[in-house]
mmCIF file of N, CA, C and O in Angstrom:
data_model
loop_
_atom_site.group_PDB
_atom_site.id
_atom_site.type_symbol
_atom_site.label_atom_id
_atom_site.label_comp_id
_atom_site.label_asym_id
_atom_site.label_seq_id
_atom_site.Cartn_x
_atom_site.Cartn_y
_atom_site.Cartn_z
ATOM 1 N N UNK A 3 -74.294 -31.353 20.215
ATOM 2 C CA UNK A 3 -74.363 -31.850 19.145
ATOM 3 C C UNK A 3 -74.306 -30.550 18.050
ATOM 4 O O UNK A 3 -74.448 -30.558 16.922
ATOM 5 N N UNK A 4 -75.264 -29.614 18.516
ATOM 6 C CA UNK A 4 -75.576 -28.812 17.269
ATOM 7 C C UNK A 4 -74.117 -27.647 17.071
ATOM 8 O O UNK A 4 -73.855 -27.667 15.671
ATOM 9 N N UNK A 5 -73.441 -27.841 17.732
ATOM 10 C CA UNK A 5 -71.812 -27.337 17.821
ATOM 11 C C UNK A 5 -71.006 -28.365 17.141
ATOM 12 O O UNK A 5 -70.397 -27.789 16.242
ATOM 13 N N UNK A 6 -71.114 -29.361 16.777
ATOM 14 C CA UNK A 6 -70.609 -30.502 16.412
ATOM 15 C C UNK A 6 -70.672 -30.038 14.726
ATOM 16 O O UNK A 6 -70.206 -30.014 14.023
ATOM 17 N N UNK A 7 -72.305 -30.312 14.779
ATOM 18 C CA UNK A 7 -72.401 -30.095 13.499
ATOM 19 C C UNK A 7 -71.696 -28.409 12.798
ATOM 20 O O UNK A 7 -71.791 -28.871 11.871
ATOM 21 N N UNK A 8 -72.122 -27.320 13.222
ATOM 22 C CA UNK A 8 -71.653 -26.454 12.713
ATOM 23 C C UNK A 8 -70.003 -26.280 12.434
ATOM 24 O O UNK A 8 -69.610 -25.782 11.630
ATOM 25 N N UNK A 9 -69.134 -26.992 13.522
ATOM 26 C CA UNK A 9 -68.059 -27.312 13.404
ATOM 27 C C UNK A 9 -67.767 -28.363 11.902
ATOM 28 O O UNK A 9 -66.619 -27.948 11.088
ATOM 29 N N UNK A 10 -68.303 -29.400 11.970
ATOM 30 C CA UNK A 10 -68.276 -30.148 10.646
ATOM 31 C C UNK A 10 -68.315 -29.200 9.422
ATOM 32 O O UNK A 10 -67.891 -29.270 8.380
ATOM 33 N N UNK A 11 -69.419 -28.516 9.087
ATOM 34 C CA UNK A 11 -69.835 -27.701 8.492
ATOM 35 C C UNK A 11 -69.098 -26.670 7.587
ATOM 36 O O UNK A 11 -68.705 -26.675 6.660
ATOM 37 N N UNK A 12 -68.432 -25.802 9.072
ATOM 38 C CA UNK A 12 -67.518 -25.315 8.815
ATOM 39 C C UNK A 12 -66.064 -26.150 8.215
ATOM 40 O O UNK A 12 -65.123 -25.233 7.609
ATOM 41 N N UNK A 13 -66.108 -27.037 8.295
ATOM 42 C CA UNK A 13 -64.708 -27.823 8.438
ATOM 43 C C UNK A 13 -64.952 -28.103 6.185
ATOM 44 O O UNK A 13 -63.836 -27.826 5.715
ATOM 45 N N UNK A 14 -66.074 -28.393 6.545
ATOM 46 C CA UNK A 14 -66.540 -28.738 4.674
ATOM 47 C C UNK A 14 -66.384 -27.882 4.002
ATOM 48 O O UNK A 14 -65.349 -27.772 2.903
ATOM 49 N N UNK A 15 -66.787 -26.711 4.368
ATOM 50 C CA UNK A 15 -66.234 -25.128 3.788
ATOM 51 C C UNK A 15 -64.911 -25.191 3.636
ATOM 52 O O UNK A 15 -65.058 -24.452 2.148
ATOM 53 N N UNK A 16 -64.054 -25.047 4.671
ATOM 54 C CA UNK A 16 -63.086 -24.245 4.447
ATOM 55 C C UNK A 16 -62.398 -25.431 3.409
ATOM 56 O O UNK A 16 -61.201 -25.141 2.429
ATOM 57 N N UNK A 17 -62.553 -26.804 3.374
ATOM 58 C CA UNK A 17 -61.810 -27.925 2.568
ATOM 59 C C UNK A 17 -62.079 -27.269 0.816
ATOM 60 O O UNK A 17 -61.550 -27.373 0.479
ATOM 61 N N UNK A 18 -63.687 -26.822 0.860
ATOM 62 C CA UNK A 18 -63.840 -26.694 -0.495
ATOM 63 C C UNK A 18 -63.637 -25.504 -0.874
ATOM 64 O O UNK A 18 -62.896 -25.125 -2.051
ATOM 65 N N UNK A 19 -62.967 -23.970 -0.122
ATOM 66 C CA UNK A 19 -62.270 -23.291 -0.303
ATOM 67 C C UNK A 19 -61.194 -23.290 -0.468
ATOM 68 O O UNK A 19 -60.824 -23.112 -1.856
ATOM 69 N N UNK A 20 -60.024 -23.943 -0.093
ATOM 70 C CA UNK A 20 -59.190 -24.796 0.116
ATOM 71 C C UNK A 20 -59.014 -25.127 -1.863
ATOM 72 O O UNK A 20 -58.046 -24.899 -2.093
ATOM 73 N N UNK A 21 -59.742 -26.081 -1.340
ATOM 74 C CA UNK A 21 -59.431 -26.821 -2.842
ATOM 75 C C UNK A 21 -59.762 -26.104 -4.466
ATOM 76 O O UNK A 21 -59.120 -25.694 -5.152
ATOM 77 N N UNK A 22 -61.263 -24.971 -4.352
ATOM 78 C CA UNK A 22 -61.068 -23.902 -5.410
ATOM 79 C C UNK A 22 -59.905 -23.044 -5.082
ATOM 80 O O UNK A 22 -59.773 -22.540 -6.703
ATOM 81 N N UNK A 23 -59.344 -22.631 -4.319
ATOM 82 C CA UNK A 23 -58.330 -22.066 -4.804
ATOM 83 C C UNK A 23 -56.674 -22.497 -4.455
ATOM 84 O O UNK A 23 -55.719 -21.970 -4.285
ATOM 85 N N UNK A 24 -56.781 -23.981 -4.630
ATOM 86 C CA UNK A 24 -55.516 -24.200 -4.851
ATOM 87 C C UNK A 24 -54.264 -23.997 -6.067
ATOM 88 O O UNK A 24 -53.345 -24.253 -5.713
ATOM 89 N N UNK A 25 -55.058 -23.525 -7.369
ATOM 90 C CA UNK A 25 -53.902 -23.091 -8.159
ATOM 91 C C UNK A 25 -53.656 -21.672 -7.940
ATOM 92 O O UNK A 25 -53.052 -21.129 -8.936
ATOM 93 N N UNK A 26 -53.852 -21.351 -6.929
ATOM 94 C CA UNK A 26 -53.770 -19.700 -6.944
ATOM 95 C C UNK A 26 -52.926 -19.508 -5.316
ATOM 96 O O UNK A 26 -52.823 -19.833 -4.470
ATOM 97 N N UNK A 27 -51.283 -20.039 -5.844
ATOM 98 C CA UNK A 27 -50.127 -19.769 -4.829
ATOM 99 C C UNK A 27 -50.190 -18.733 -4.138
ATOM 100 O O UNK A 27 -49.621 -18.954 -2.430
ATOM 101 N N UNK A 28 -50.749 -17.572 -4.416
ATOM 102 C CA UNK A 28 -50.528 -16.459 -3.222
ATOM 103 C C UNK A 28 -51.695 -16.747 -2.263
ATOM 104 O O UNK A 28 -52.150 -15.853 -0.999
ATOM 105 N N UNK A 29 -52.608 -17.544 -2.216
ATOM 106 C CA UNK A 29 -53.716 -17.992 -1.432
ATOM 107 C C UNK A 29 -53.526 -19.015 -0.862
ATOM 108 O O UNK A 29 -53.371 -20.416 -1.046
ATOM 109 N N UNK A 30 -53.554 -19.158 0.896
ATOM 110 C CA UNK A 30 -53.183 -19.708 1.381
ATOM 111 C C UNK A 30 -54.884 -19.737 2.898
ATOM 112 O O UNK A 30 -54.211 -18.985 3.582
ATOM 113 N N UNK A 31 -55.583 -20.236 2.688
ATOM 114 C CA UNK A 31 -56.602 -20.305 3.411
ATOM 115 C C UNK A 31 -56.686 -21.658 4.067
ATOM 116 O O UNK A 31 -56.571 -22.678 4.107
ATOM 117 N N UNK A 32 -56.252 -20.939 5.870
ATOM 118 C CA UNK A 32 -56.156 -21.808 6.557
ATOM 119 C C UNK A 32 -57.293 -21.589 7.515
ATOM 120 O O UNK A 32 -57.737 -22.598 8.884
ATOM 121 N N UNK A 33 -58.037 -20.748 7.804
ATOM 122 C CA UNK A 33 -58.986 -20.659 8.535
ATOM 123 C C UNK A 33 -60.166 -19.381 8.179
ATOM 124 O O UNK A 33 -60.368 -19.270 7.012
ATOM 125 N N UNK A 34 -61.080 -18.753 8.832
ATOM 126 C CA UNK A 34 -62.200 -17.718 7.898
ATOM 127 C C UNK A 34 -61.790 -16.839 8.791
ATOM 128 O O UNK A 34 -62.795 -15.704 8.676
ATOM 129 N N UNK A 35 -60.786 -16.271 9.086
ATOM 130 C CA UNK A 35 -60.661 -14.915 9.941
ATOM 131 C C UNK A 35 -59.044 -14.174 9.001
ATOM 132 O O UNK A 35 -59.412 -13.699 8.181
ATOM 133 N N UNK A 36 -58.048 -14.289 9.424
ATOM 134 C CA UNK A 36 -57.056 -13.650 9.007
ATOM 135 C C UNK A 36 -56.733 -14.485 7.494
ATOM 136 O O UNK A 36 -55.798 -13.065 7.135
ATOM 137 N N UNK A 37 -56.791 -15.517 7.092
ATOM 138 C CA UNK A 37 -56.888 -15.888 5.373
ATOM 139 C C UNK A 37 -57.878 -14.871 4.516
ATOM 140 O O UNK A 37 -57.165 -15.361 3.202
ATOM 141 N N UNK A 38 -58.749 -14.091 5.044
ATOM 142 C CA UNK A 38 -59.273 -13.592 4.297
ATOM 143 C C UNK A 38 -58.954 -11.783 4.466
ATOM 144 O O UNK A 38 -59.278 -11.046 3.699
ATOM 145 N N UNK A 39 -58.139 -11.521 5.169
ATOM 146 C CA UNK A 39 -57.728 -10.060 5.444
ATOM 147 C C UNK A 39 -57.184 -9.830 4.044
ATOM 148 O O UNK A 39 -56.977 -8.347 4.032
ATOM 149 N N UNK A 40 -56.650 -10.429 3.784
ATOM 150 C CA UNK A 40 -55.373 -9.518 2.249
ATOM 151 C C UNK A 40 -56.409 -9.373 0.887
ATOM 152 O O UNK A 40 -56.230 -8.649 0.019
ATOM 153 N N UNK A 41 -57.607 -10.027 1.048
ATOM 154 C CA UNK A 41 -58.022 -10.262 -0.068
ATOM 155 C C UNK A 41 -58.421 -10.840 -1.031
ATOM 156 O O UNK A 41 -59.041 -10.771 -2.131
ATOM 157 N N UNK A 42 -57.150 -11.653 -0.984
ATOM 158 C CA UNK A 42 -56.943 -12.608 -1.967
ATOM 159 C C UNK A 42 -57.743 -13.950 -2.301
ATOM 160 O O UNK A 42 -57.916 -14.407 -3.320
ATOM 161 N N UNK A 43 -58.026 -14.256 -1.138
ATOM 162 C CA UNK A 43 -59.016 -15.463 -1.239
ATOM 163 C C UNK A 43 -60.542 -15.251 -1.684
ATOM 164 O O UNK A 43 -60.601 -16.006 -2.838
ATOM 165 N N UNK A 44 -60.708 -14.074 -1.325
ATOM 166 C CA UNK A 44 -62.179 -13.774 -1.568
ATOM 167 C C UNK A 44 -61.888 -13.717 -3.241
ATOM 168 O O UNK A 44 -62.826 -13.653 -4.186
ATOM 169 N N UNK A 45 -61.251 -12.902 -4.201
ATOM 170 C CA UNK A 45 -60.799 -12.622 -4.768
ATOM 171 C C UNK A 45 -60.309 -13.954 -5.892
ATOM 172 O O UNK A 45 -61.159 -13.721 -7.360
ATOM 173 N N UNK A 46 -59.788 -14.674 -5.409
ATOM 174 C CA UNK A 46 -59.313 -15.934 -6.078
ATOM 175 C C UNK A 46 -60.841 -17.101 -6.277
ATOM 176 O O UNK A 46 -60.842 -17.732 -7.363
ATOM 177 N N UNK A 47 -61.485 -16.665 -4.758
ATOM 178 C CA UNK A 47 -63.240 -17.536 -5.209
ATOM 179 C C UNK A 47 -63.710 -17.075 -6.414
ATOM 180 O O UNK A 47 -64.255 -17.911 -7.275
ATOM 181 N N UNK A 48 -63.911 -15.509 -6.625
ATOM 182 C CA UNK A 48 -64.632 -15.136 -7.653
ATOM 183 C C UNK A 48 -63.593 -15.324 -8.684
ATOM 184 O O UNK A 48 -64.495 -15.890 -9.811
ATOM 185 N N UNK A 49 -62.690 -15.399 -9.180
ATOM 186 C CA UNK A 49 -61.836 -15.910 -10.420
ATOM 187 C C UNK A 49 -61.738 -16.799 -10.547
ATOM 188 O O UNK A 49 -62.350 -17.161 -11.815
ATOM 189 N N UNK A 50 -61.898 -18.043 -9.526
ATOM 190 C CA UNK A 50 -62.033 -19.381 -9.869
ATOM 191 C C UNK A 50 -63.220 -20.070 -10.925
ATOM 192 O O UNK A 50 -63.577 -20.654 -11.816
ATOM 193 N N UNK A 51 -64.326 -19.095 -10.166
ATOM 194 C CA UNK A 51 -66.002 -19.723 -10.851
ATOM 195 C C UNK A 51 -66.138 -18.529 -11.815
ATOM 196 O O UNK A 51 -67.064 -18.772 -12.990
ATOM 197 N N UNK A 52 -65.651 -17.291 -12.106
ATOM 198 C CA UNK A 52 -65.857 -16.441 -13.240
ATOM 199 C C UNK A 52 -64.539 -15.800 -13.515
ATOM 200 O O UNK A 52 -64.269 -14.501 -13.358
ATOM 201 N N UNK A 53 -63.829 -16.881 -14.073
ATOM 202 C CA UNK A 53 -62.621 -15.627 -14.571
ATOM 203 C C UNK A 53 -62.349 -14.814 -15.863
ATOM 204 O O UNK A 53 -61.921 -13.911 -15.772
ATOM 205 N N UNK A 54 -63.816 -14.869 -16.364
ATOM 206 C CA UNK A 54 -63.903 -13.979 -17.319
ATOM 207 C C UNK A 54 -64.425 -12.009 -16.884
ATOM 208 O O UNK A 54 -64.415 -11.593 -17.552
ATOM 209 N N UNK A 55 -64.294 -12.385 -15.032
ATOM 210 C CA UNK A 55 -65.072 -10.817 -14.841
ATOM 211 C C UNK A 55 -63.908 -10.009 -14.274
ATOM 212 O O UNK A 55 -63.938 -8.527 -14.552
ATOM 213 N N UNK A 56 -62.745 -10.547 -14.096
ATOM 214 C CA UNK A 56 -61.507 -9.149 -14.561
ATOM 215 C C UNK A 56 -60.050 -10.466 -14.117
ATOM 216 O O UNK A 56 -60.051 -11.332 -14.574
ATOM 217 N N UNK A 57 -58.919 -9.459 -14.494
ATOM 218 C CA UNK A 57 -57.594 -10.035 -14.663
ATOM 219 C C UNK A 57 -57.150 -10.499 -13.340
ATOM 220 O O UNK A 57 -56.848 -9.274 -12.183
ATOM 221 N N UNK A 58 -56.725 -11.825 -12.904
ATOM 222 C CA UNK A 58 -56.009 -11.946 -11.672
ATOM 223 C C UNK A 58 -54.526 -11.089 -11.219
ATOM 224 O O UNK A 58 -54.511 -10.391 -10.388
ATOM 225 N N UNK A 59 -53.953 -11.407 -12.386
ATOM 226 C CA UNK A 59 -52.617 -10.760 -12.038
ATOM 227 C C UNK A 59 -52.868 -8.779 -11.912
ATOM 228 O O UNK A 59 -51.967 -8.388 -10.474
ATOM 229 N N UNK A 60 -53.778 -8.367 -12.381
ATOM 230 C CA UNK A 60 -53.920 -7.298 -11.984
ATOM 231 C C UNK A 60 -54.528 -6.854 -10.567
ATOM 232 O O UNK A 60 -54.187 -6.111 -10.054
ATOM 233 N N UNK A 61 -55.086 -8.037 -9.952
ATOM 234 C CA UNK A 61 -55.787 -7.936 -8.588
ATOM 235 C C UNK A 61 -54.270 -8.003 -7.360
ATOM 236 O O UNK A 61 -53.917 -7.215 -6.476
ATOM 237 N N UNK A 62 -53.836 -8.787 -8.123
ATOM 238 C CA UNK A 62 -52.196 -9.443 -7.014
ATOM 239 C C UNK A 62 -51.539 -8.572 -6.961
ATOM 240 O O UNK A 62 -50.611 -8.074 -6.072
ATOM 241 N N UNK A 63 -51.035 -7.659 -8.206
ATOM 242 C CA UNK A 63 -49.514 -7.299 -8.506
ATOM 243 C C UNK A 63 -49.719 -5.065 -8.140
ATOM 244 O O UNK A 63 -48.855 -4.924 -7.688
ATOM 245 N N UNK A 64 -51.181 -4.984 -7.971
ATOM 246 C CA UNK A 64 -51.109 -3.488 -8.217
ATOM 247 C C UNK A 64 -52.114 -2.855 -7.146
ATOM 248 O O UNK A 64 -52.134 -1.607 -6.567
ATOM 249 N N UNK A 65 -52.765 -3.672 -6.235
ATOM 250 C CA UNK A 65 -53.483 -3.427 -5.041
ATOM 251 C C UNK A 65 -53.528 -3.757 -3.699
ATOM 252 O O UNK A 65 -52.554 -4.473 -3.650
ATOM 253 N N UNK A 66 -53.632 -2.814 -2.764
ATOM 254 C CA UNK A 66 -53.714 -3.213 -1.236
ATOM 255 C C UNK A 66 -54.656 -4.001 -0.678
ATOM 256 O O UNK A 66 -55.303 -4.067 -1.391
ATOM 257 N N UNK A 67 -54.034 -4.495 0.039
ATOM 258 C CA UNK A 67 -55.576 -5.218 0.789
ATOM 259 C C UNK A 67 -57.149 -5.076 1.050
ATOM 260 O O UNK A 67 -57.865 -5.438 0.640
ATOM 261 N N UNK A 68 -56.896 -3.442 1.456
ATOM 262 C CA UNK A 68 -57.945 -2.969 1.456
ATOM 263 C C UNK A 68 -59.050 -2.592 0.274
ATOM 264 O O UNK A 68 -60.252 -2.634 -0.297
ATOM 265 N N UNK A 69 -58.192 -2.248 -1.006
ATOM 266 C CA UNK A 69 -58.476 -2.267 -2.499
ATOM 267 C C UNK A 69 -58.979 -3.433 -3.146
ATOM 268 O O UNK A 69 -59.685 -3.681 -3.696
ATOM 269 N N UNK A 70 -58.367 -4.372 -2.720
ATOM 270 C CA UNK A 70 -58.176 -6.207 -3.241
ATOM 271 C C UNK A 70 -59.708 -6.725 -2.338
ATOM 272 O O UNK A 70 -60.793 -7.355 -3.548
ATOM 273 N N UNK A 71 -60.058 -5.987 -1.402
ATOM 274 C CA UNK A 71 -61.375 -6.335 -0.621
ATOM 275 C C UNK A 71 -62.361 -5.977 -1.349
ATOM 276 O O UNK A 71 -63.700 -6.215 -1.514
ATOM 277 N N UNK A 72 -62.156 -4.556 -1.355
ATOM 278 C CA UNK A 72 -63.296 -3.271 -2.021
ATOM 279 C C UNK A 72 -63.798 -3.884 -3.151
ATOM 280 O O UNK A 72 -64.760 -4.092 -4.508
ATOM 281 N N UNK A 73 -62.051 -4.527 -4.417
ATOM 282 C CA UNK A 73 -62.397 -5.369 -5.828
ATOM 283 C C UNK A 73 -63.449 -6.387 -5.840
ATOM 284 O O UNK A 73 -64.865 -6.310 -6.599
ATOM 285 N N UNK A 74 -63.038 -6.996 -4.919
ATOM 286 C CA UNK A 74 -64.029 -8.316 -4.330
ATOM 287 C C UNK A 74 -65.788 -8.089 -4.023
ATOM 288 O O UNK A 74 -66.347 -9.154 -4.605
ATOM 289 N N UNK A 75 -65.611 -7.363 -3.251
ATOM 290 C CA UNK A 75 -67.002 -6.935 -2.839
ATOM 291 C C UNK A 75 -67.910 -6.162 -4.080
ATOM 292 O O UNK A 75 -68.936 -6.804 -4.236
ATOM 293 N N UNK A 76 -66.763 -5.395 -4.888
ATOM 294 C CA UNK A 76 -67.635 -4.978 -6.016
ATOM 295 C C UNK A 76 -68.176 -5.901 -7.029
ATOM 296 O O UNK A 76 -69.453 -5.459 -7.735
ATOM 297 N N UNK A 77 -67.369 -6.561 -7.475
ATOM 298 C CA UNK A 77 -67.231 -7.752 -8.145
ATOM 299 C C UNK A 77 -68.668 -8.518 -7.688
ATOM 300 O O UNK A 77 -69.672 -8.944 -8.780
ATOM 301 N N UNK A 78 -68.446 -8.687 -6.730
ATOM 302 C CA UNK A 78 -69.409 -9.752 -6.394
ATOM 303 C C UNK A 78 -70.806 -9.264 -6.208
ATOM 304 O O UNK A 78 -71.738 -9.456 -6.616
ATOM 305 N N UNK A 79 -71.265 -7.883 -6.005
ATOM 306 C CA UNK A 79 -72.273 -7.018 -6.109
ATOM 307 C C UNK A 79 -72.867 -6.471 -7.620
ATOM 308 O O UNK A 79 -74.168 -7.163 -7.525
ATOM 309 N N UNK A 80 -71.829 -6.554 -8.270
ATOM 310 C CA UNK A 80 -72.042 -6.128 -9.656
ATOM 311 C C UNK A 80 -72.884 -7.154 -10.568
ATOM 312 O O UNK A 80 -73.386 -7.347 -11.092
ATOM 313 N N UNK A 81 -71.695 -8.492 -10.717
ATOM 314 C CA UNK A 81 -72.266 -9.252 -11.306
ATOM 315 C C UNK A 81 -72.892 -10.740 -11.026
ATOM 316 O O UNK A 81 -73.250 -11.501 -11.686
ATOM 317 N N UNK A 82 -72.864 -10.845 -9.397
ATOM 318 C CA UNK A 82 -73.321 -11.837 -8.905
ATOM 319 C C UNK A 82 -74.345 -12.055 -8.328
ATOM 320 O O UNK A 82 -75.329 -12.472 -7.568
ATOM 321 N N UNK A 83 -74.901 -10.702 -7.890
ATOM 322 C CA UNK A 83 -76.071 -10.080 -6.995
ATOM 323 C C UNK A 83 -75.829 -10.602 -5.866
ATOM 324 O O UNK A 83 -76.708 -10.388 -4.926
ATOM 325 N N UNK A 84 -74.617 -10.753 -5.270
ATOM 326 C CA UNK A 84 -73.815 -10.668 -3.762
ATOM 327 C C UNK A 84 -74.102 -8.900 -3.118
ATOM 328 O O UNK A 84 -73.182 -8.757 -3.222
ATOM 329 N N UNK A 85 -74.838 -9.182 -2.336
ATOM 330 C CA UNK A 85 -74.853 -7.752 -1.477
ATOM 331 C C UNK A 85 -73.396 -7.699 -0.652
ATOM 332 O O UNK A 85 -72.875 -8.720 -0.259
ATOM 333 N N UNK A 86 -73.252 -6.472 -0.712
ATOM 334 C CA UNK A 86 -71.901 -6.144 0.521
ATOM 335 C C UNK A 86 -72.107 -5.882 2.184
ATOM 336 O O UNK A 86 -73.333 -4.995 2.453
ATOM 337 N N UNK A 87 -72.134 -7.091 2.523
ATOM 338 C CA UNK A 87 -72.245 -7.150 4.066
ATOM 339 C C UNK A 87 -71.119 -6.869 4.981
ATOM 340 O O UNK A 87 -71.501 -6.084 6.319
ATOM 341 N N UNK A 88 -70.210 -6.914 4.291
ATOM 342 C CA UNK A 88 -68.931 -6.295 5.485
ATOM 343 C C UNK A 88 -67.950 -4.760 4.811
ATOM 344 O O UNK A 88 -68.007 -4.357 3.512
ATOM 345 N N UNK A 89 -67.594 -3.811 5.874
ATOM 346 C CA UNK A 89 -66.639 -2.844 5.340
ATOM 347 C C UNK A 89 -64.891 -3.495 5.084
ATOM 348 O O UNK A 89 -64.866 -3.780 6.190
ATOM 349 N N UNK A 90 -64.779 -3.109 4.017
ATOM 350 C CA UNK A 90 -63.231 -3.771 4.052
ATOM 351 C C UNK A 90 -62.417 -3.177 5.286
ATOM 352 O O UNK A 90 -61.737 -4.204 5.405
ATOM 353 N N UNK A 91 -62.617 -2.329 5.684
ATOM 354 C CA UNK A 91 -61.381 -2.008 6.701
ATOM 355 C C UNK A 91 -62.049 -2.519 8.079
ATOM 356 O O UNK A 91 -60.844 -2.363 8.957
#
């Protein structure tokens, strides 16, 4: 039963992320692994809720996946108080 509840919670969270990023055509979140590897999903979530923090077009057009992930982690830490728990590499 605990496994079923976790799966349901993950599906709800995945649905929320997909809904939150639907207006970002470069972002296609289908899972919690490979969909995050290019850094776009994390940046899109941040931009969706705090568009004043950075220019979305600058993130998508000029940065590598590692740079985009580093950007997202930095924005989350500096402006939202979310500590960096993963390394972009």
